[in-house]
């Protein structure tokens, strides 16, 4: 803690500088767990420093991604559980980066809150650090902004930014994708961090019992299920990229299948998804039932149990499935690539 840095006037306006210092002290042990060989600075400076190791990269390309957790945070507020949303924040960024074949290097977070409660901020950052460890990225900096009068005392927003690196010749750009290629699904862990405006409306979360066990969810509560952190796919995908020519990757986020899968499909080709093969999670069946939501809208809003789709040559399918299974995933085939003007069909 910085001695003698205290402003009574600022505190009277609702900003406690010393609480910020305590938050940093509490989070340091978590941040230390994310340190990688490239880290050149400690938390607390004006910028995070990172040294690039380029010995195996001929034409380095930096790939960056930024995102937030969105209104899933409302569930965290209602459950008073704050140690997992940081994983969501990291996941939303690094899962995007890996779609281009890039390995995440480092991460920075931004927390804006109505009142800085050091223990709560430390819990949030613990989740960020857990996500960074899962992604193999270092947390090299961040910002906590106390904004009384802008946010309610018990609420906050959380966003992040990550940078990764890929050799130019290894960028995944769908140029080699062709008719007959196969689409592999990587299962999601749940709703992840998208579609929560609809989720909150369907369940009227402010007025329902989020902690009540539900048989439809295998005895888990709605709140526990909804707060399940977004799955981070970085390490399994990197393992796959070492041995397989991956032709396209889509991170299934807001907009579901219809918006995200076409982003990795070139013009003239179409992703044909076998609807019956999709292993829909119980939470999505419950959302559809309680909200009377059409199947088309469900597939156009949520991941439906598929967090990422990967396109490979049909001759590489068995090898790809084996590599992904060795990395702890439970992959399965959900479709194929065909020639067509529309970019996706779900049938």
CSV table of C-alpha atoms in Angstrom, one decimal:
chain,number,residue,atom,x,y,z
A,1,UNK,CA,0.0,0.0,0.0
A,2,UNK,CA,1.2,3.5,-0.8
A,3,UNK,CA,1.7,5.4,2.4
A,4,UNK,CA,0.2,8.9,2.9
A,5,UNK,CA,-2.0,8.6,-0.2
A,6,UNK,CA,-5.3,9.5,1.3
A,7,UNK,CA,-7.9,12.1,0.3
A,8,UNK,CA,-10.7,13.0,2.7
A,9,UNK,CA,-12.4,15.1,0.1
A,10,UNK,CA,-12.4,12.2,-2.4
A,11,UNK,CA,-13.6,9.8,0.2
A,12,UNK,CA,-16.5,12.2,1.0
A,13,UNK,CA,-17.4,12.0,-2.6
A,14,UNK,CA,-17.6,8.2,-2.4
A,15,UNK,CA,-14.2,7.1,-3.6
A,16,UNK,CA,-12.0,5.3,-1.2
A,17,UNK,CA,-8.4,5.3,-2.6
A,18,UNK,CA,-7.1,3.1,0.2
A,19,UNK,CA,-9.7,0.4,-0.7
A,20,UNK,CA,-8.1,0.3,-4.1
A,21,UNK,CA,-4.7,-0.4,-2.5
A,22,UNK,CA,-6.1,-3.2,-0.4
A,23,UNK,CA,-7.7,-4.8,-3.5
A,24,UNK,CA,-4.3,-4.9,-5.2
A,25,UNK,CA,-2.7,-6.5,-2.2
A,26,UNK,CA,-5.4,-9.2,-2.0
A,27,UNK,CA,-5.2,-10.0,-5.7
A,28,UNK,CA,-1.4,-10.2,-6.1
A,29,UNK,CA,-1.2,-13.9,-5.1
A,30,UNK,CA,-3.7,-14.8,-7.8
A,31,UNK,CA,-1.9,-12.7,-10.4
A,32,UNK,CA,1.3,-14.4,-9.6
A,33,UNK,CA,-0.2,-17.8,-10.7
A,34,UNK,CA,-0.6,-16.4,-14.3
A,35,UNK,CA,3.0,-15.4,-14.8
A,36,UNK,CA,4.7,-16.7,-17.9
A,37,UNK,CA,8.3,-16.3,-19.2
A,38,UNK,CA,7.4,-13.2,-21.3
A,39,UNK,CA,6.2,-11.1,-18.3
A,40,UNK,CA,8.6,-8.1,-17.7
A,41,UNK,CA,6.7,-6.1,-15.2
A,42,UNK,CA,4.9,-6.3,-11.9
A,43,UNK,CA,1.3,-5.2,-11.3
A,44,UNK,CA,1.1,-1.5,-10.2
A,45,UNK,CA,2.9,0.2,-13.0
A,46,UNK,CA,1.4,2.4,-15.7
A,47,UNK,CA,1.7,-0.3,-18.3
A,48,UNK,CA,2.1,-4.0,-18.6
A,49,UNK,CA,5.4,-5.1,-20.3
A,50,UNK,CA,5.7,-8.4,-22.2
A,51,UNK,CA,8.7,-9.7,-24.2
A,52,UNK,CA,7.9,-11.7,-27.4
A,53,UNK,CA,9.7,-15.0,-28.0
A,54,UNK,CA,9.9,-15.2,-31.8
A,55,UNK,CA,12.5,-17.9,-32.3
A,56,UNK,CA,10.0,-20.3,-33.9
A,57,UNK,CA,7.9,-17.7,-35.7
A,58,UNK,CA,9.0,-16.4,-39.1
A,59,UNK,CA,6.4,-13.8,-39.7
A,60,UNK,CA,4.7,-12.9,-36.4
A,61,UNK,CA,1.2,-11.5,-36.5
A,62,UNK,CA,-0.4,-10.1,-33.3
A,63,UNK,CA,-4.1,-10.9,-32.9
A,64,UNK,CA,-6.2,-9.0,-30.3
A,65,UNK,CA,-9.6,-9.5,-28.8
A,66,UNK,CA,-11.8,-7.6,-26.3
A,67,UNK,CA,-15.1,-8.3,-24.7
A,68,UNK,CA,-17.0,-8.3,-21.5
A,69,UNK,CA,-19.3,-10.5,-19.4
A,70,UNK,CA,-22.5,-8.7,-20.2
A,71,UNK,CA,-25.7,-9.1,-18.2
A,72,UNK,CA,-24.6,-12.5,-16.9
A,73,UNK,CA,-23.2,-10.2,-14.1
A,74,UNK,CA,-26.7,-9.7,-12.9
A,75,UNK,CA,-26.9,-13.3,-11.9
A,76,UNK,CA,-23.6,-12.9,-10.0
A,77,UNK,CA,-25.0,-10.0,-8.1
A,78,UNK,CA,-28.2,-11.9,-7.2
A,79,UNK,CA,-26.2,-14.9,-6.1
A,80,UNK,CA,-23.5,-12.8,-4.4
A,81,UNK,CA,-20.9,-15.0,-6.1
A,82,UNK,CA,-18.1,-13.2,-7.9
A,83,UNK,CA,-15.2,-15.6,-8.3
A,84,UNK,CA,-16.1,-17.2,-11.7
A,85,UNK,CA,-17.3,-14.3,-13.9
A,86,UNK,CA,-13.6,-13.4,-14.5
A,87,UNK,CA,-13.2,-16.8,-16.2
A,88,UNK,CA,-16.1,-15.7,-18.5
A,89,UNK,CA,-14.3,-12.4,-19.3
A,90,UNK,CA,-11.1,-14.2,-20.3
A,91,UNK,CA,-12.9,-16.8,-22.3
A,92,UNK,CA,-14.8,-14.4,-24.4
A,93,UNK,CA,-11.5,-12.8,-25.5
A,94,UNK,CA,-9.2,-15.8,-25.9
A,95,UNK,CA,-11.7,-18.1,-27.5
A,96,UNK,CA,-12.1,-15.4,-30.3
A,97,UNK,CA,-8.3,-15.1,-30.7
A,98,UNK,CA,-7.8,-18.9,-31.1
A,99,UNK,CA,-10.3,-18.9,-34.0
A,100,UNK,CA,-7.5,-17.3,-36.1
A,101,UNK,CA,-4.9,-19.8,-34.9
A,102,UNK,CA,-3.3,-17.4,-32.4
A,103,UNK,CA,-1.9,-18.4,-29.0
A,104,UNK,CA,-3.0,-15.9,-26.3
A,105,UNK,CA,0.0,-14.2,-24.7
A,106,UNK,CA,-1.4,-11.8,-22.1
A,107,UNK,CA,-4.6,-10.3,-20.7
A,108,UNK,CA,-5.7,-7.1,-19.1
A,109,UNK,CA,-9.0,-6.5,-17.2
A,110,UNK,CA,-11.2,-3.5,-16.4
A,111,UNK,CA,-13.5,-3.4,-13.5
A,112,UNK,CA,-15.9,-0.5,-12.9
A,113,UNK,CA,-17.8,-0.5,-9.6
A,114,UNK,CA,-20.1,1.6,-7.5
A,115,UNK,CA,-18.1,0.8,-4.3
A,116,UNK,CA,-14.7,-0.8,-4.1
A,117,UNK,CA,-15.1,-3.7,-1.7
A,118,UNK,CA,-11.6,-5.2,-1.7
A,119,UNK,CA,-12.6,-8.7,-1.0
A,120,UNK,CA,-15.2,-8.7,-3.8
A,121,UNK,CA,-12.7,-7.2,-6.3
A,122,UNK,CA,-10.1,-9.8,-5.3
A,123,UNK,CA,-12.7,-12.5,-6.0
A,124,UNK,CA,-13.4,-11.1,-9.4
A,125,UNK,CA,-9.7,-11.0,-10.2
A,126,UNK,CA,-9.2,-14.5,-8.9
A,127,UNK,CA,-11.7,-15.6,-11.6
A,128,UNK,CA,-9.7,-13.6,-14.2
A,129,UNK,CA,-6.5,-15.3,-13.1
A,130,UNK,CA,-8.1,-18.8,-13.2
A,131,UNK,CA,-9.2,-18.1,-16.8
A,132,UNK,CA,-5.7,-16.9,-17.7
A,133,UNK,CA,-4.1,-20.1,-16.3
A,134,UNK,CA,-6.6,-22.1,-18.4
A,135,UNK,CA,-5.6,-20.1,-21.5
A,136,UNK,CA,-1.9,-20.0,-20.8
A,137,UNK,CA,-2.0,-16.2,-20.8
A,138,UNK,CA,-0.4,-13.8,-18.3
A,139,UNK,CA,-2.4,-11.2,-16.5
A,140,UNK,CA,-0.1,-8.2,-16.9
A,141,UNK,CA,-2.3,-5.3,-15.9
A,142,UNK,CA,-5.7,-3.9,-15.3
A,143,UNK,CA,-7.8,-1.2,-13.8
A,144,UNK,CA,-10.4,-0.9,-11.1
A,145,UNK,CA,-12.5,2.3,-11.2
A,146,UNK,CA,-14.7,3.2,-8.3
A,147,UNK,CA,-17.6,5.2,-9.8
A,148,UNK,CA,-20.2,6.1,-7.1
A,149,UNK,CA,-23.4,7.5,-8.5
A,150,UNK,CA,-22.8,5.8,-11.8
A,151,UNK,CA,-23.1,2.2,-10.6
A,152,UNK,CA,-25.1,1.0,-7.6
A,153,UNK,CA,-22.9,0.1,-4.6
A,154,UNK,CA,-23.2,-3.6,-5.1
A,155,UNK,CA,-22.8,-3.7,-8.8
A,156,UNK,CA,-19.9,-3.6,-11.3
A,157,UNK,CA,-19.0,-4.1,-14.9
A,158,UNK,CA,-16.2,-6.3,-16.1
A,159,UNK,CA,-14.4,-6.3,-19.4
A,160,UNK,CA,-11.1,-7.5,-20.8
A,161,UNK,CA,-8.6,-7.4,-23.6
A,162,UNK,CA,-6.1,-10.0,-24.8
A,163,UNK,CA,-3.3,-10.2,-27.4
A,164,UNK,CA,-2.1,-13.4,-29.0
A,165,UNK,CA,0.4,-14.3,-31.7
A,166,UNK,CA,0.5,-16.5,-34.8
A,167,UNK,CA,2.9,-17.1,-37.7
A,168,UNK,CA,1.4,-15.4,-40.8
A,169,UNK,CA,1.6,-18.7,-42.7
A,170,UNK,CA,-0.5,-20.5,-40.0
A,171,UNK,CA,-3.4,-18.1,-39.8
A,172,UNK,CA,-6.7,-19.9,-40.1
A,173,UNK,CA,-8.5,-18.1,-43.0
A,174,UNK,CA,-10.8,-20.7,-44.5
A,175,UNK,CA,-9.1,-20.4,-48.0
A,176,UNK,CA,-8.6,-24.2,-48.2
A,177,UNK,CA,-12.1,-25.1,-47.1
A,178,UNK,CA,-14.0,-27.2,-49.7
A,179,UNK,CA,-17.1,-29.3,-50.2
A,180,UNK,CA,-16.9,-32.5,-48.2
A,181,UNK,CA,-15.1,-31.1,-45.2
A,182,UNK,CA,-16.4,-32.1,-41.8
A,183,UNK,CA,-17.6,-29.9,-38.9
A,184,UNK,CA,-16.6,-31.0,-35.4
A,185,UNK,CA,-18.4,-29.6,-32.3
A,186,UNK,CA,-16.7,-28.9,-29.0
A,187,UNK,CA,-19.3,-29.0,-26.2
A,188,UNK,CA,-20.1,-25.9,-24.2
A,189,UNK,CA,-20.3,-25.8,-20.4
A,190,UNK,CA,-23.7,-24.1,-20.5
A,191,UNK,CA,-25.1,-20.7,-21.6
A,192,UNK,CA,-21.5,-19.3,-21.4
A,193,UNK,CA,-21.8,-15.5,-21.5
A,194,UNK,CA,-24.3,-14.7,-24.2
A,195,UNK,CA,-28.1,-14.3,-24.4
A,196,UNK,CA,-28.5,-13.3,-20.8
A,197,UNK,CA,-30.9,-10.5,-21.5
A,198,UNK,CA,-33.3,-13.1,-22.9
A,199,UNK,CA,-32.4,-15.6,-20.1
A,200,UNK,CA,-33.2,-13.0,-17.4
A,201,UNK,CA,-36.5,-12.1,-19.0
A,202,UNK,CA,-37.6,-15.8,-19.4
A,203,UNK,CA,-36.9,-16.7,-15.7
A,204,UNK,CA,-37.7,-13.2,-14.2
A,205,UNK,CA,-34.5,-13.7,-12.3
A,206,UNK,CA,-35.0,-10.8,-9.9
A,207,UNK,CA,-38.1,-12.4,-8.6
A,208,UNK,CA,-37.4,-16.1,-8.7
A,209,UNK,CA,-35.6,-18.4,-6.4
A,210,UNK,CA,-32.2,-18.9,-8.1
A,211,UNK,CA,-31.0,-21.2,-5.4
A,212,UNK,CA,-33.8,-23.8,-5.5
A,213,UNK,CA,-32.6,-27.2,-6.9
A,214,UNK,CA,-34.4,-28.1,-10.1
A,215,UNK,CA,-34.9,-31.7,-11.4
A,216,UNK,CA,-34.7,-30.4,-15.0
A,217,UNK,CA,-31.1,-29.4,-14.2
A,218,UNK,CA,-30.1,-32.6,-12.5
A,219,UNK,CA,-30.7,-31.2,-9.0
A,220,UNK,CA,-28.6,-28.1,-9.6
A,221,UNK,CA,-30.1,-24.6,-9.0
A,222,UNK,CA,-30.9,-22.2,-11.8
A,223,UNK,CA,-28.4,-19.7,-10.4
A,224,UNK,CA,-25.6,-22.3,-10.2
A,225,UNK,CA,-26.3,-23.5,-13.7
A,226,UNK,CA,-26.4,-20.0,-15.2
A,227,UNK,CA,-23.1,-19.0,-13.5
A,228,UNK,CA,-21.2,-22.0,-14.9
A,229,UNK,CA,-18.1,-20.4,-16.4
A,230,UNK,CA,-17.6,-20.2,-20.1
A,231,UNK,CA,-15.4,-23.0,-21.3
A,232,UNK,CA,-11.9,-22.0,-22.5
A,233,UNK,CA,-10.8,-23.9,-25.6
A,234,UNK,CA,-7.3,-22.6,-26.1
A,235,UNK,CA,-5.2,-25.5,-25.1
A,236,UNK,CA,-7.2,-28.3,-26.9
A,237,UNK,CA,-7.3,-26.2,-30.1
A,238,UNK,CA,-3.5,-25.4,-30.0
A,239,UNK,CA,-2.9,-29.1,-29.6
A,240,UNK,CA,-5.0,-29.8,-32.6
A,241,UNK,CA,-3.3,-27.1,-34.7
A,242,UNK,CA,0.1,-28.7,-34.1
A,243,UNK,CA,-0.9,-31.8,-36.0
A,244,UNK,CA,-4.0,-31.1,-38.2
A,245,UNK,CA,-4.7,-28.6,-41.0
A,246,UNK,CA,-7.7,-26.9,-39.5
A,247,UNK,CA,-9.7,-25.0,-42.1
A,248,UNK,CA,-12.0,-22.9,-40.0
A,249,UNK,CA,-13.0,-22.3,-36.4
A,250,UNK,CA,-16.1,-20.5,-35.0
A,251,UNK,CA,-16.6,-19.4,-31.4
A,252,UNK,CA,-20.4,-19.8,-30.8
A,253,UNK,CA,-21.4,-16.6,-28.9
A,254,UNK,CA,-24.3,-14.2,-29.2
A,255,UNK,CA,-26.2,-14.9,-32.3
A,256,UNK,CA,-25.8,-18.6,-31.9
A,257,UNK,CA,-25.3,-20.9,-34.8
A,258,UNK,CA,-26.8,-18.7,-37.5
A,259,UNK,CA,-24.5,-15.7,-36.9
A,260,UNK,CA,-21.3,-17.3,-35.8
A,261,UNK,CA,-20.7,-20.4,-37.9
A,262,UNK,CA,-21.0,-18.5,-41.2
A,263,UNK,CA,-18.2,-16.2,-40.1
A,264,UNK,CA,-15.7,-19.0,-40.8
A,265,UNK,CA,-17.3,-20.2,-44.0
A,266,UNK,CA,-16.3,-18.7,-47.4
A,267,UNK,CA,-18.7,-17.6,-50.0
A,268,UNK,CA,-20.1,-20.4,-52.2
A,269,UNK,CA,-20.0,-22.9,-49.4
A,270,UNK,CA,-22.5,-23.8,-46.7
A,271,UNK,CA,-22.2,-25.4,-43.2
A,272,UNK,CA,-24.9,-28.0,-43.1
A,273,UNK,CA,-25.7,-28.9,-39.5
A,274,UNK,CA,-27.4,-32.1,-38.6
A,275,UNK,CA,-29.8,-30.8,-35.9
A,276,UNK,CA,-30.3,-34.3,-34.4
A,277,UNK,CA,-26.6,-34.7,-33.8
A,278,UNK,CA,-26.4,-31.6,-31.6
A,279,UNK,CA,-26.2,-32.5,-27.9
A,280,UNK,CA,-28.5,-29.9,-26.5
A,281,UNK,CA,-27.9,-29.2,-22.8
A,282,UNK,CA,-30.9,-29.3,-20.3
A,283,UNK,CA,-30.6,-25.6,-19.6
A,284,UNK,CA,-31.5,-24.8,-23.2
A,285,UNK,CA,-34.5,-27.1,-23.2
A,286,UNK,CA,-35.7,-25.3,-20.0
A,287,UNK,CA,-35.2,-21.9,-21.5
A,288,UNK,CA,-37.1,-22.9,-24.6
A,289,UNK,CA,-39.9,-24.4,-22.6
A,290,UNK,CA,-40.3,-21.6,-20.0
A,291,UNK,CA,-40.0,-18.8,-22.6
A,292,UNK,CA,-42.0,-20.5,-25.3
A,293,UNK,CA,-39.1,-19.8,-27.7
A,294,UNK,CA,-39.0,-21.3,-31.2
A,295,UNK,CA,-36.3,-23.7,-32.2
A,296,UNK,CA,-35.1,-21.2,-34.8
A,297,UNK,CA,-34.7,-18.4,-32.2
A,298,UNK,CA,-32.9,-20.7,-29.8
A,299,UNK,CA,-30.3,-21.6,-32.5
A,300,UNK,CA,-30.1,-18.0,-33.4
A,301,UNK,CA,-29.4,-16.8,-29.8
A,302,UNK,CA,-27.6,-19.5,-27.8
A,303,UNK,CA,-24.8,-22.0,-28.3
A,304,UNK,CA,-27.2,-24.9,-27.6
A,305,UNK,CA,-24.4,-27.0,-26.1
A,306,UNK,CA,-21.8,-26.3,-28.8
A,307,UNK,CA,-19.2,-23.7,-27.7
A,308,UNK,CA,-17.0,-24.0,-30.8
A,309,UNK,CA,-17.1,-25.6,-34.2
A,310,UNK,CA,-14.0,-26.7,-36.1
A,311,UNK,CA,-13.8,-27.6,-39.8
A,312,UNK,CA,-11.3,-30.2,-41.0
A,313,UNK,CA,-10.8,-32.4,-44.1
A,314,UNK,CA,-12.8,-35.6,-43.9
A,315,UNK,CA,-9.6,-37.6,-44.0
A,316,UNK,CA,-8.5,-35.9,-40.8
A,317,UNK,CA,-11.7,-36.4,-38.8
A,318,UNK,CA,-10.6,-39.5,-36.7
A,319,UNK,CA,-7.2,-38.0,-35.9
A,320,UNK,CA,-8.8,-34.7,-34.9
A,321,UNK,CA,-11.3,-36.3,-32.7
A,322,UNK,CA,-8.6,-38.4,-31.0
A,323,UNK,CA,-6.3,-35.3,-30.4
A,324,UNK,CA,-9.2,-33.4,-28.9
A,325,UNK,CA,-10.2,-36.3,-26.7
A,326,UNK,CA,-6.6,-36.5,-25.4
A,327,UNK,CA,-6.9,-32.9,-24.5
A,328,UNK,CA,-9.9,-33.5,-22.3
A,329,UNK,CA,-12.6,-32.6,-24.8
A,330,UNK,CA,-15.7,-34.6,-25.8
A,331,UNK,CA,-15.8,-33.7,-29.5
A,332,UNK,CA,-18.3,-35.1,-32.1
A,333,UNK,CA,-19.3,-34.5,-35.7
A,334,UNK,CA,-22.3,-32.2,-36.3
A,335,UNK,CA,-22.2,-31.6,-40.0
A,336,UNK,CA,-20.4,-31.0,-43.2
A,337,UNK,CA,-19.5,-28.4,-45.8
A,338,UNK,CA,-21.5,-28.3,-49.1
A,339,UNK,CA,-21.7,-26.0,-52.1
A,340,UNK,CA,-24.6,-23.5,-51.7
A,341,UNK,CA,-25.3,-19.8,-51.7
A,342,UNK,CA,-26.5,-19.7,-48.1
A,343,UNK,CA,-23.8,-20.0,-45.5
A,344,UNK,CA,-25.6,-22.3,-43.0
A,345,UNK,CA,-28.4,-24.8,-43.0
A,346,UNK,CA,-29.7,-26.5,-39.8
A,347,UNK,CA,-31.8,-29.5,-40.8
